[in-house]
Coordinates of C-alpha atoms and ligand atoms in Angstrom, one line a residue:
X1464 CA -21.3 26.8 -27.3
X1465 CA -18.7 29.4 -27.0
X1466 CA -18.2 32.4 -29.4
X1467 CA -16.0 30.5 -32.2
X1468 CA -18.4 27.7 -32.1
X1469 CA -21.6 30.3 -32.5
X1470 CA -20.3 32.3 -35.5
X1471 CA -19.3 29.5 -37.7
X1472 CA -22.5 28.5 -36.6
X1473 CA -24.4 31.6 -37.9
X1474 CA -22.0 31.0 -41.0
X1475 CA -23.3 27.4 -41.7
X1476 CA -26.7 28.5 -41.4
X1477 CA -26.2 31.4 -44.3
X1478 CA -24.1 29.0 -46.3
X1479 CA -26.6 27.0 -48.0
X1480 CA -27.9 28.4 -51.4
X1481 CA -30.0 27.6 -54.3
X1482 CA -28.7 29.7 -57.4
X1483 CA -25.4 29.7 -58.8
X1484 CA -23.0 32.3 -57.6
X1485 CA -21.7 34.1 -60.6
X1486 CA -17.6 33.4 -59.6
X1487 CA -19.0 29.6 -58.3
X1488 CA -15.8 27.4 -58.7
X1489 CA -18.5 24.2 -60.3
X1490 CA -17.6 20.7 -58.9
X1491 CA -18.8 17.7 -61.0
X1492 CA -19.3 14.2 -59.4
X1493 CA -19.5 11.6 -61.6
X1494 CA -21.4 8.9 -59.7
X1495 CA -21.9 6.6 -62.5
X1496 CA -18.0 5.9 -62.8
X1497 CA -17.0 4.4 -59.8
X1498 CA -12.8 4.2 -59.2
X1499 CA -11.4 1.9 -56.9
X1500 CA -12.3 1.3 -52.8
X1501 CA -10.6 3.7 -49.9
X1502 CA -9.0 0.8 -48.2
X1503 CA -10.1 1.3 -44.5
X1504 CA -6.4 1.2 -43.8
X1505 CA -5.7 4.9 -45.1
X1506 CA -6.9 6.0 -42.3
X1507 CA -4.5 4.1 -39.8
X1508 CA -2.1 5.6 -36.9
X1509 CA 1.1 5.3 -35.6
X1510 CA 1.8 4.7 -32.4
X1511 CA 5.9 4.6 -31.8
X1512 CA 7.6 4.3 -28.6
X1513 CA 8.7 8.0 -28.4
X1514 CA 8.1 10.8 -26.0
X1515 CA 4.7 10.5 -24.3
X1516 CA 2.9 8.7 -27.4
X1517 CA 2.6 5.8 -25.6
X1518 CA 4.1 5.8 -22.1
X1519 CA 1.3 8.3 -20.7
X1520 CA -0.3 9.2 -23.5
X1521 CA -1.9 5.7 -23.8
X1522 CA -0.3 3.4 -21.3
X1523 CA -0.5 4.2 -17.6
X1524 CA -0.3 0.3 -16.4
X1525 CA -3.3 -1.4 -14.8
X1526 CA -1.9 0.0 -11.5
X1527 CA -2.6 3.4 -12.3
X1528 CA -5.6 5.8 -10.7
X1529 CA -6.5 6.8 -14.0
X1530 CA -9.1 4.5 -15.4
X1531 CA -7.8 1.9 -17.7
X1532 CA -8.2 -1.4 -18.7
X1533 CA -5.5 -3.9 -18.8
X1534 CA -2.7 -0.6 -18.5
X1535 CA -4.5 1.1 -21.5
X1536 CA -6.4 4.5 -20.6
X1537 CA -10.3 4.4 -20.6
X1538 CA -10.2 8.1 -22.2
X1539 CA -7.8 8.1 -24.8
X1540 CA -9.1 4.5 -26.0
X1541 CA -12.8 5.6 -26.0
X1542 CA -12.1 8.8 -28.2
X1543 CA -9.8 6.6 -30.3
X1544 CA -12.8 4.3 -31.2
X1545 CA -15.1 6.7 -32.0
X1546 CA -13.3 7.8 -34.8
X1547 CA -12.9 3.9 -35.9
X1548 CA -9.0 3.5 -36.0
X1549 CA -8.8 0.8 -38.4
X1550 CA -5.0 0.0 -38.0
X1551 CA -2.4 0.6 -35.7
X1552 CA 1.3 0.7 -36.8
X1553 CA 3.6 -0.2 -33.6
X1554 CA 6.7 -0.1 -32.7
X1555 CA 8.2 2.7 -34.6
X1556 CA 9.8 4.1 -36.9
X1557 CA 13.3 4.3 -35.4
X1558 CA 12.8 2.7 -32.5
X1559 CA 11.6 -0.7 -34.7
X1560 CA 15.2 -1.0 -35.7
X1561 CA 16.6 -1.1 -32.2
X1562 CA 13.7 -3.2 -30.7
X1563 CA 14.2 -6.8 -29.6
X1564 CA 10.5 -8.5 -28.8
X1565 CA 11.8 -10.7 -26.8
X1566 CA 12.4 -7.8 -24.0
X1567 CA 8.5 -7.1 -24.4
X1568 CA 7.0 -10.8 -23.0
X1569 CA 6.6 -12.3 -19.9
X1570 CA 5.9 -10.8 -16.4
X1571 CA 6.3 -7.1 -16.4
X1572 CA 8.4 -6.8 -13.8
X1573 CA 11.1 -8.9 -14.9
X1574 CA 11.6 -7.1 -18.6
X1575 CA 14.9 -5.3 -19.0
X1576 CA 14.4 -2.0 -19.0
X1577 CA 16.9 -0.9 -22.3
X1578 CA 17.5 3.1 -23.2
X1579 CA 15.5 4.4 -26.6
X1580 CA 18.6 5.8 -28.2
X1581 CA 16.8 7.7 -31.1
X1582 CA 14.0 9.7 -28.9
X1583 CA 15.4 11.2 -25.8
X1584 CA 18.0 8.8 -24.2
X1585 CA 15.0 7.9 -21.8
X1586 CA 14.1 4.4 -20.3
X1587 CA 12.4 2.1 -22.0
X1588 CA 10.9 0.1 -20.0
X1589 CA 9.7 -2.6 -22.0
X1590 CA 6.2 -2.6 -20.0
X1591 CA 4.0 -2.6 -23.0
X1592 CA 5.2 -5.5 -25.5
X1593 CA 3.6 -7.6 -27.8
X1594 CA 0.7 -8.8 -25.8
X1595 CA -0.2 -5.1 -24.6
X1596 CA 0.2 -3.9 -27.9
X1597 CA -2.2 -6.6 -29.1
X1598 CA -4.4 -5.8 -26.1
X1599 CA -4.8 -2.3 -27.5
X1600 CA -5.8 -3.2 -31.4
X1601 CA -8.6 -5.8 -29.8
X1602 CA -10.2 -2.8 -27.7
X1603 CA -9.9 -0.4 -30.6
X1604 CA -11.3 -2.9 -33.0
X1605 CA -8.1 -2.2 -35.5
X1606 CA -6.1 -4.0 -37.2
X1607 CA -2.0 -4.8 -36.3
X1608 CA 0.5 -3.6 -38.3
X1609 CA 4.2 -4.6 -36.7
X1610 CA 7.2 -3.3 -37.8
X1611 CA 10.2 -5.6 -37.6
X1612 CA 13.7 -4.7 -36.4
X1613 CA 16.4 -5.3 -39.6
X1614 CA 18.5 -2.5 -38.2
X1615 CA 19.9 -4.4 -35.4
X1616 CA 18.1 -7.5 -35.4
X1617 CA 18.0 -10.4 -37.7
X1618 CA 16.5 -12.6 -40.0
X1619 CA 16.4 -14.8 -37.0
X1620 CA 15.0 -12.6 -35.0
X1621 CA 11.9 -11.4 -37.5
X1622 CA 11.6 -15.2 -38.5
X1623 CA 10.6 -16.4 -34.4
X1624 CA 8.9 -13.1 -33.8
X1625 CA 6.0 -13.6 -36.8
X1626 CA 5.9 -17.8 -35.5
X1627 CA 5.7 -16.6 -32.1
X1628 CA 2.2 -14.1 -33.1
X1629 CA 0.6 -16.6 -35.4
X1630 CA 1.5 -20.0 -35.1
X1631 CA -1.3 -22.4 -34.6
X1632 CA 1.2 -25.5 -33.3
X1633 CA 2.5 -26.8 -30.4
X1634 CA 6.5 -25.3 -31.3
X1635 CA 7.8 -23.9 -28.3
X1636 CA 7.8 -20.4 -29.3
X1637 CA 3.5 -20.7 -29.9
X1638 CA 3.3 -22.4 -26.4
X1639 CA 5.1 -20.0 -25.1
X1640 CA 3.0 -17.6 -26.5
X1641 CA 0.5 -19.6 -24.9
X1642 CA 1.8 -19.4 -21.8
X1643 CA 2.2 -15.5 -22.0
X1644 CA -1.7 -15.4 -22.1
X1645 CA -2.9 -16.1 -25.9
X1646 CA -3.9 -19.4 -27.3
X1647 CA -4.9 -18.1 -30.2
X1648 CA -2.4 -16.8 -33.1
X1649 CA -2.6 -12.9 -33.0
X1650 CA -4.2 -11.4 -36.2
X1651 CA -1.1 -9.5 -37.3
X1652 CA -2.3 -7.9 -40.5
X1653 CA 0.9 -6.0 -41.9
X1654 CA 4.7 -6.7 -41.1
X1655 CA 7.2 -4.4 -42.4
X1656 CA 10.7 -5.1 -42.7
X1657 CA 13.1 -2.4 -41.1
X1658 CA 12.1 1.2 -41.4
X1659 CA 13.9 4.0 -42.9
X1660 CA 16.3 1.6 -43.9
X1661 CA 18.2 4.9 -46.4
X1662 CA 18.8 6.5 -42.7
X1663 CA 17.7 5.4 -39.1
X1664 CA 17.2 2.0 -40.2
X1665 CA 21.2 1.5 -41.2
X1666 CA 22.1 3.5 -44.0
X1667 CA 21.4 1.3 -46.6
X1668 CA 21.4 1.6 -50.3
X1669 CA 18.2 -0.1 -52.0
X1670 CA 20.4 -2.3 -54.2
X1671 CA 21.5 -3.8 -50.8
X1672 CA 18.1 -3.6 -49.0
X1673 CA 16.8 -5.6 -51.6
X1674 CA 19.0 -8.5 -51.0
X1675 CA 18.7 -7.9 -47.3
X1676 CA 14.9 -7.9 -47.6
X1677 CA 14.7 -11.2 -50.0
X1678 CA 16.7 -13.0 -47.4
X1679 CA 14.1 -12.0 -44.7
X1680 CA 11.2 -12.5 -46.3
X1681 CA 12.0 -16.3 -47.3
X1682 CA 12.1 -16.6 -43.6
X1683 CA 8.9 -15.0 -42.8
X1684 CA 6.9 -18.2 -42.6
X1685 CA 2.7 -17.9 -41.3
X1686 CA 0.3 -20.4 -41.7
X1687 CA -1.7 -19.6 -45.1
X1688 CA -4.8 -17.6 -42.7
X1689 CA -3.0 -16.0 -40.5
X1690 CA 0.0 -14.5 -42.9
X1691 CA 0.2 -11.2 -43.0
X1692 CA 0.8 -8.7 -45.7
X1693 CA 5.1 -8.0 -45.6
X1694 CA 5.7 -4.8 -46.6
X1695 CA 9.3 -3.7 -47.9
X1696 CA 10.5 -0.4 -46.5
X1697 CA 11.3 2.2 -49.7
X1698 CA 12.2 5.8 -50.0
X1699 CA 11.1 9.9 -48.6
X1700 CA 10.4 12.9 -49.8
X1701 CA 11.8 13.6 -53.6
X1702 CA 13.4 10.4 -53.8
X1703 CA 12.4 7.7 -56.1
X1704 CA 14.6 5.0 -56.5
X1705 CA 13.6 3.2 -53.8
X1706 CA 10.3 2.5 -55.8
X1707 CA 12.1 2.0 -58.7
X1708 CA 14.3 -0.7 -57.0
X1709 CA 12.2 -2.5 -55.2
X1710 CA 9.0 -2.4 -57.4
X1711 CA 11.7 -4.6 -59.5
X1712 CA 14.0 -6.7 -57.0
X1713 CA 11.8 -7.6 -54.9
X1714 CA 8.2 -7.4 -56.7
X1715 CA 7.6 -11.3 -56.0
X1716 CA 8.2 -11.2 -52.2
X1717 CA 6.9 -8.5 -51.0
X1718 CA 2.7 -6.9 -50.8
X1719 CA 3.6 -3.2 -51.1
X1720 CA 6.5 -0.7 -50.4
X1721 CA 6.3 1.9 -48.0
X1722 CA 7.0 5.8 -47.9
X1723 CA 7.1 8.7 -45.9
X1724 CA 6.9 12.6 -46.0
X1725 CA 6.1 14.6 -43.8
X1726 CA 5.1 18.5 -44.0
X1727 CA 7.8 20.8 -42.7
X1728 CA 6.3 24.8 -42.9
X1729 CA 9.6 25.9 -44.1
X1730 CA 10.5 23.3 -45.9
X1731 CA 14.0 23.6 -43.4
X1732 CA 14.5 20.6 -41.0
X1733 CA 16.8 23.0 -38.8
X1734 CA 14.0 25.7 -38.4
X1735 CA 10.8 23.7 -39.1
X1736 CA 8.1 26.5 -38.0
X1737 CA 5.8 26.5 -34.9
X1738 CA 2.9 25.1 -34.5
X1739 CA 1.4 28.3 -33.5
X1740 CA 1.5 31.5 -33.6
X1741 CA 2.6 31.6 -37.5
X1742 CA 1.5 34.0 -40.1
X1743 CA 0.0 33.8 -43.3
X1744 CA 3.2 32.8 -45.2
X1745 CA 3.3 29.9 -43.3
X1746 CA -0.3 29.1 -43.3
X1747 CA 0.0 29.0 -47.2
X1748 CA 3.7 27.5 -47.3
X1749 CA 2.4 24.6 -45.1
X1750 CA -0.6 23.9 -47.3
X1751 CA 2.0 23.6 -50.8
X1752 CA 3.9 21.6 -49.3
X1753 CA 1.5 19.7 -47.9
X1754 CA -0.3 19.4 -51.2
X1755 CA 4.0 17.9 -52.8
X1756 CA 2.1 14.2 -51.7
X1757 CA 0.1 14.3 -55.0
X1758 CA 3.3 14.7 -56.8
X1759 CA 5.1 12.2 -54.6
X1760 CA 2.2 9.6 -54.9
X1761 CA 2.5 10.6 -58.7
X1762 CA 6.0 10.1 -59.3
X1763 CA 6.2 6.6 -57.0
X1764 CA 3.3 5.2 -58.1
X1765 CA 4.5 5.6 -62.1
X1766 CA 8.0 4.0 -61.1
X1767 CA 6.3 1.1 -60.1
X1768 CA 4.0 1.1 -62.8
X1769 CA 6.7 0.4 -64.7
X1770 CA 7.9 -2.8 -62.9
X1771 CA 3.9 -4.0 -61.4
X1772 CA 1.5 -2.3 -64.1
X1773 CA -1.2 -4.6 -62.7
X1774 CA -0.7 -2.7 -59.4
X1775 CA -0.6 -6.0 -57.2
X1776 CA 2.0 -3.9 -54.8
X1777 CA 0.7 -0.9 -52.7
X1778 CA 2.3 2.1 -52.0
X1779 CA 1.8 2.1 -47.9
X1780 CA 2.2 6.1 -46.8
X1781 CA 3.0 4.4 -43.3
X1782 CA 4.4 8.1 -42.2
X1783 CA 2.7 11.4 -42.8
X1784 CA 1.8 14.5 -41.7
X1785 CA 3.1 17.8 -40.2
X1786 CA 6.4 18.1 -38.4
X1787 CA 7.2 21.8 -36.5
X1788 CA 9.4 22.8 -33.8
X1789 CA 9.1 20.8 -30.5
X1790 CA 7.1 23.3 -28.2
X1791 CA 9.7 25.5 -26.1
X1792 CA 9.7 23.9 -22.8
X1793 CA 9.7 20.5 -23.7
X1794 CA 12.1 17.4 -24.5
X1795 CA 13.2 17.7 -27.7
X1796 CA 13.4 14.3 -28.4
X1797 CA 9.8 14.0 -27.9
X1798 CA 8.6 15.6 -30.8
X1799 CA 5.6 17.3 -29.2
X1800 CA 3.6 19.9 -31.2
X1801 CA 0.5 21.4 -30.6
X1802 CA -2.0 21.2 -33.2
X1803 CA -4.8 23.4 -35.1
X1804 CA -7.2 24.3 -38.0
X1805 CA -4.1 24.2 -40.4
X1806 CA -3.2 20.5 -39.2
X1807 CA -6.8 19.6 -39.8
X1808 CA -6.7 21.1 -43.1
X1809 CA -3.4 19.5 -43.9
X1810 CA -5.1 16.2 -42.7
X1811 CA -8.0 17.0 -45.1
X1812 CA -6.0 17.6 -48.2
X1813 CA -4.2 14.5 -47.9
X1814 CA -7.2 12.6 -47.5
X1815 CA -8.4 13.9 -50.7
X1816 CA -5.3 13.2 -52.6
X1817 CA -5.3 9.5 -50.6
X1818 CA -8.7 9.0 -52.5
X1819 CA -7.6 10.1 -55.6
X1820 CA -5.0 7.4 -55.6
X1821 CA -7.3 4.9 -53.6
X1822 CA -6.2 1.6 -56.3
X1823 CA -2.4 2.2 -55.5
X1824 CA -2.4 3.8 -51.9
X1825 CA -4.1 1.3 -49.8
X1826 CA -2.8 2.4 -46.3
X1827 CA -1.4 5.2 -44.6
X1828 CA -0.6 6.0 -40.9
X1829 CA -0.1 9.5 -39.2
X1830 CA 2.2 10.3 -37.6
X1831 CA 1.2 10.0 -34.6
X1832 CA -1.7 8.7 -32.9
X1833 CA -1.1 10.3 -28.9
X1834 CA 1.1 13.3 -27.9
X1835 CA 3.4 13.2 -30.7
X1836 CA 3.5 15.2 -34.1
X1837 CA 0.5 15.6 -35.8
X1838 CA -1.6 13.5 -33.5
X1839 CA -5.3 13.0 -33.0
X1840 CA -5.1 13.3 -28.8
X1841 CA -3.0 15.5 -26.7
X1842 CA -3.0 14.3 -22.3
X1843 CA -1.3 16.5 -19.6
X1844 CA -1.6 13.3 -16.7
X1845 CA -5.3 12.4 -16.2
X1846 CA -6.8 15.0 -18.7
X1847 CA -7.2 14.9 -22.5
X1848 CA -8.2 17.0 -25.5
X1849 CA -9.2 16.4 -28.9
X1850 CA -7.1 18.2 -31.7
X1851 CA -8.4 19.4 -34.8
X1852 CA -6.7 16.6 -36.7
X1853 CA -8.6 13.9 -34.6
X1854 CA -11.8 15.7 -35.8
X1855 CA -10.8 15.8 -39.5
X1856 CA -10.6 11.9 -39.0
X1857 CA -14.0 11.5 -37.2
X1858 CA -15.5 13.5 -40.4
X1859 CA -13.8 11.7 -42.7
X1860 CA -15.3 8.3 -41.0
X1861 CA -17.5 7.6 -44.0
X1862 CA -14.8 7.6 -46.4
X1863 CA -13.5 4.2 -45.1
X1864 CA -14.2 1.1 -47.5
X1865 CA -16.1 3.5 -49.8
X1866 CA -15.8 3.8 -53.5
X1867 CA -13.9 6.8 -55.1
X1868 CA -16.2 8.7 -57.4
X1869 CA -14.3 11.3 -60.2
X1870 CA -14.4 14.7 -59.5
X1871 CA -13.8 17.8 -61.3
X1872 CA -13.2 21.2 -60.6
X1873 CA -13.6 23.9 -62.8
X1874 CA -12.9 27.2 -62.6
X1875 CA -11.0 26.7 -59.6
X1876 CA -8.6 30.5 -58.6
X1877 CA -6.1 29.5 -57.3
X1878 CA -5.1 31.3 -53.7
X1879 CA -1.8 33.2 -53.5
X1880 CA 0.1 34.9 -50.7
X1881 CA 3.8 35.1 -49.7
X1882 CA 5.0 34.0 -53.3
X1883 CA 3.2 30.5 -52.7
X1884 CA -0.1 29.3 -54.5
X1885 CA -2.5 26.7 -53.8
X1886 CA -5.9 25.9 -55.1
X1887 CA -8.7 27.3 -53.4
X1888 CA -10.3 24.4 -53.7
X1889 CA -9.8 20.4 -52.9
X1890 CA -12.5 18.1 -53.0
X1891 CA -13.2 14.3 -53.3
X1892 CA -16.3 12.2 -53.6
X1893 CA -17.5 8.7 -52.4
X1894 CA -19.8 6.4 -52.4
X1895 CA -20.0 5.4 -48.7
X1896 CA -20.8 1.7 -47.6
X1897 CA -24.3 2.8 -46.5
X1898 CA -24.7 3.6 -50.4
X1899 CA -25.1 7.3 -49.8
X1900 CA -22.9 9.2 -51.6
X1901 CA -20.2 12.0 -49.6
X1902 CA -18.0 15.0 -50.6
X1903 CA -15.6 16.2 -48.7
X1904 CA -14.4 19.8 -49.4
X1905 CA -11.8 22.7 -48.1
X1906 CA -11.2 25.6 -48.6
X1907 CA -7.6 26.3 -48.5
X1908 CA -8.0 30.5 -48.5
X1909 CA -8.1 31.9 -44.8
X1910 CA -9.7 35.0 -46.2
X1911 CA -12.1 34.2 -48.0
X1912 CA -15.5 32.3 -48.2
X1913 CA -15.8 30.3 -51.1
X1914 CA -19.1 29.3 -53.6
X1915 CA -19.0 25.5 -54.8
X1916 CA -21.8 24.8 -57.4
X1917 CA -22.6 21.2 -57.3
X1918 CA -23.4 19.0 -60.2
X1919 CA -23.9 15.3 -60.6
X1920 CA -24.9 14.5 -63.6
X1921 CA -28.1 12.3 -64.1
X1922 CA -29.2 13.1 -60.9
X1923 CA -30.7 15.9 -59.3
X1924 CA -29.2 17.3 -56.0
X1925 CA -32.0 18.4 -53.6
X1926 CA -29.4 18.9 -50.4
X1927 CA -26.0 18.4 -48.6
X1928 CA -25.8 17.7 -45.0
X1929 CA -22.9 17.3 -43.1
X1930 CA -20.3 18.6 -40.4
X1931 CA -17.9 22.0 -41.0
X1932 CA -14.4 22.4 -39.2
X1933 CA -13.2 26.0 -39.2
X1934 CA -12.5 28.8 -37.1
X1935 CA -12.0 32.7 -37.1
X1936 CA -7.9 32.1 -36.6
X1937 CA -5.5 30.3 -38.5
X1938 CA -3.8 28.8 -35.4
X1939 CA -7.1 28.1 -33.1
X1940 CA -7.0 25.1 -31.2
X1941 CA -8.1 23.6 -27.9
X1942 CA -6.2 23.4 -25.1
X1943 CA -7.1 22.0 -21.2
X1944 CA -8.1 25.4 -20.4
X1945 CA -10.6 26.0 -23.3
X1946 CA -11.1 21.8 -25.0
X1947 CA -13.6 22.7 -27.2
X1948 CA -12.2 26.2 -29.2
X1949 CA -12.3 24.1 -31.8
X1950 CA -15.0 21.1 -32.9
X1951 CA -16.9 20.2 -35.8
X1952 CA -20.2 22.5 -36.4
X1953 CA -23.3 21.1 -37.7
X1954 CA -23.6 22.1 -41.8
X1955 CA -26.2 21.9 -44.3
X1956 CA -27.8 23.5 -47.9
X1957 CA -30.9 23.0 -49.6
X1958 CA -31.2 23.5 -53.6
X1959 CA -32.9 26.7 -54.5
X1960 CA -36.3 26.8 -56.5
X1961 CA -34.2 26.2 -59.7
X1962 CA -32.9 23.0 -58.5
X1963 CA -29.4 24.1 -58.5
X1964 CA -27.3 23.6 -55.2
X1965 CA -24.3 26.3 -54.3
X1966 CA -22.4 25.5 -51.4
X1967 CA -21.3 28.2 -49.8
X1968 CA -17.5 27.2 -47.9
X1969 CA -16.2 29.4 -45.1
X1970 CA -12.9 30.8 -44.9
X1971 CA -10.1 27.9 -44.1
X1972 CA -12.7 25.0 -43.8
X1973 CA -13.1 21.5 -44.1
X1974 CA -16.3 20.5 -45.0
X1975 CA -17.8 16.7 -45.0
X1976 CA -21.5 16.5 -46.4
X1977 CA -24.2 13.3 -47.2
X1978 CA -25.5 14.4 -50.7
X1979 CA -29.2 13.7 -51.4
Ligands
LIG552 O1 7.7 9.7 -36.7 C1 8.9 10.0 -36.1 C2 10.1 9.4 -36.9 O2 10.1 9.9 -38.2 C3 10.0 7.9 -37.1 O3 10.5 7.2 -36.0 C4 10.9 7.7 -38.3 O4 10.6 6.6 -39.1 C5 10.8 9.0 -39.1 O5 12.0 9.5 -39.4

């Protein structure tokens, strides 16, 4: 245990209490009016061909001295599963709309190695295709969510790709399949049409996406078991429309609509922030914007209302998370970034606003899984670290498949620096599949500890037991000289003699806790 790890530790230990501070923000779960399940899938990855996320990062080939199995590193795999990845989304992003599966099949060797235009001008060599990717999900235990190319492929092209992964007959295309190693039809749970398609994915209008997409989809054939959901590709950031547009056009075709944002400490794409090193303005600018999803989720999810009030079609987050300026030193188009307690405490804050909106948002992916962005593993060749985001997932664990339980905050202060305010606290409650029920809560102010008084009405709280994530810096985070700077501490409280349960909440924290 180094010093970090010992004083949150000494924290934890002084943060239970019994009565109620005086200036206690008081949190109410109401456990007897369940909301709707956290899909699993909320807490799914990307993994795009870019930089080092998967060439390295995750593939080294089955040639390779660093242990793997079938190309696919031992390491990175094995910390992946602990934290129960329940869906990957593969193969991009951009590079989806310039990817032509057929370059992925077949013996290695003989693929045609192509150039990835949108990250880096590097090779592509086409090593890990369908069958690797589908090698990957099976030894995670996820879920497959492909993304088809519309940019510069074609209904065609999508059409033979989805009978190639899950037809059950003797067509050609299944046999070959067959013959590339799989009998069976892959399990190919999602399939999105195009990405980006207002930018990287062709500049499209949604008027004329929707007519694109209709024609696609008819195509999209799967026998009835094996179809997977189709997701239609809709709109960033501010914009609405492509909610509006497609919730309407394309309502009978499609399983849910996608959308993306991603936190940008400046809110600048030209001068984004770094990842560390920042000050206290951008600790707190990161957070607010960070904290825009709710509106975003808001604002989508009422445009479709208006077209799917029954909410058959989910809004899909496929891309998230925190975006800063490459680290000096390194391939621009590679988008690597390191990653600390703020990332974890962006992770957290989404996760609560995910659950608020659990009956619309039923899957979301980071972006991304290995090396790039916010991601959950960083590798330097044969070595690997854990980030703070990957343990903000691994806390978060029983969340997945639970029920949503309301929560309420009173007397929340809101926390203010550099002409930006947040509040103090987020929290969100669940009723896990194991029937106990869990809260997750942060603390959003690096300065100050926080006091939480719990209620659930009905039902007497006797203590909280759990994990804490926090550190004595903003910007802490592990790197291969010093892996465990930052890692989950053992937390817990007990009710005083009054029967009333204060939870005391470091500085910057994420806490997850079992409450009995
Ligand atoms: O995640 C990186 C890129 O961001 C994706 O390829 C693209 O969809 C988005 O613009």
């Amino acid at each position: 245990m180094n010093q970090i790890q010992r004083g949150v530790l000494a924290l934890c230990m002084l943060a239970s209490g019994g009565a109620f501070a005086a200036d206690a923000v008081s949190l109410t779960i109401d456990a007897a009016k369940p909301g709707a399940v956290i899909n699993k899938d909320v807490y799914g990855q990307f993994a795009e061909h870019l930089g080092t996320g998967i060439y390295e990062g995750l593939w080294v080939g089955p040639k390779s001295k660093i242990p793997n199995t079938k190309g696919w590193r031992n390491d990175v795999v094995g910390a992946l599963k602990n934290i129960h990845v329940p869906l990957v989304r593969w193969p991009g992003g951009c590079f989806a709309d310039e990817y032509h599966w057929r370059d992925g099949i077949g013996a290695r060797e003989k693929r045609p190695v192509k150039v990835n235009t949108n990250w880096g001008g590097v090779d592509e060599s086409n090593a890990v295709g369908t069958h690797e990717f589908f090698d990957l999900v099976e030894m995670l235990g996820a879920d497959a969510y492909v993304n088809g190319n519309l940019g510069t492929g074609s209904a065609q092209e999508m059409s033979e790709w989805v009978e190639y992964m899950t037809s059950d007959s003797k067509s050609t295309l299944a046999n070959m399949r067959r013959k590339n190693g799989h009998d069976k039809p892959f399990k190919v749970a999602y399939f999105a049409v195009g990405n980006e398609a207002w930018g990287c994915g062709g500049n499209m209008s949604p008027q004329y996406y929707s007519d694109v997409y209709k024609q696609v989809e008819t195509f999209l054939r799967a026998p009835k078991q094996y179809r997977p959901k189709i997701i239609a590709s809709g709109g960033n950031d501010n914009d609405v429309t492509w909610s509006e547009v497609l919730s309407k056009e394309v309502k009978k075709q499609t399983d849910g609509i996608s959308f993306h944002y991603y936190t940008i400490p400046t809110g600048k794409w030209e001068v984004k922030g770094a990842s560390t090193g920042f000050q206290e303005n951008e600790w707190i600018s990161t957070l607010a914007n960070t904290l825009r999803m709710e509106s975003h989720i808001q604002k989508n999810s009422a445009a479709m209302d208006k077209n799917d009030p029954e909410k058959k079609l989910g809004l899909f987050v496929d891309e998230w998370g925190t975006w800063y300026d490459v680290e000096k030193g390194t391939n621009p188009g590679f988008l690597f970034q390191q990653n600390t307690l703020r990332d974890a405490v962006v992770a957290a804050l989404n996760f609560n606003i995910f659950h608020a909106h659990a009956e619309r948002v039923r899957m979301t992916n980071i972006a991304q899984m290995v090396n790039v962005l916010q991601s959950m593993i960083i590798t330097d060749k044969d070595k690997m670290l854990l980030t703070p985001t990957y343990y903000a997932y691994q806390m978060y664990v029983p969340f997945q498949g639970a029920t949503s339980l309301p929560v309420t905050l009173k007397d929340n202060p809101d926390y203010s620096a550099g002409g930006f305010k947040v509040p103090e606290i987020s929290a969100s409650a669940a009723r896990g599949t194991d029937g106990k029920l869990y809260l997750a809560l942060v603390n959003t102010n690096p300065n100050k500890d926080a006091d939480v008084a719990l209620n659930i009405p009905g039902q007497s709280i006797k203590s909280v037991k759990g994990n804490v994530l926090t550190s004595s810096a903003m910007d802490t985070h592990n790197t291969f000289q010093s892996p465990n700077a930052i890692k989950p501490a053992p937390f817990s409280a007990a009710a005083g003699a009054d029967g009333k349960l204060t939870v005391k909440i470091p500085a910057k924290a994420v806490i997850v806790v079992a409450v009995e």
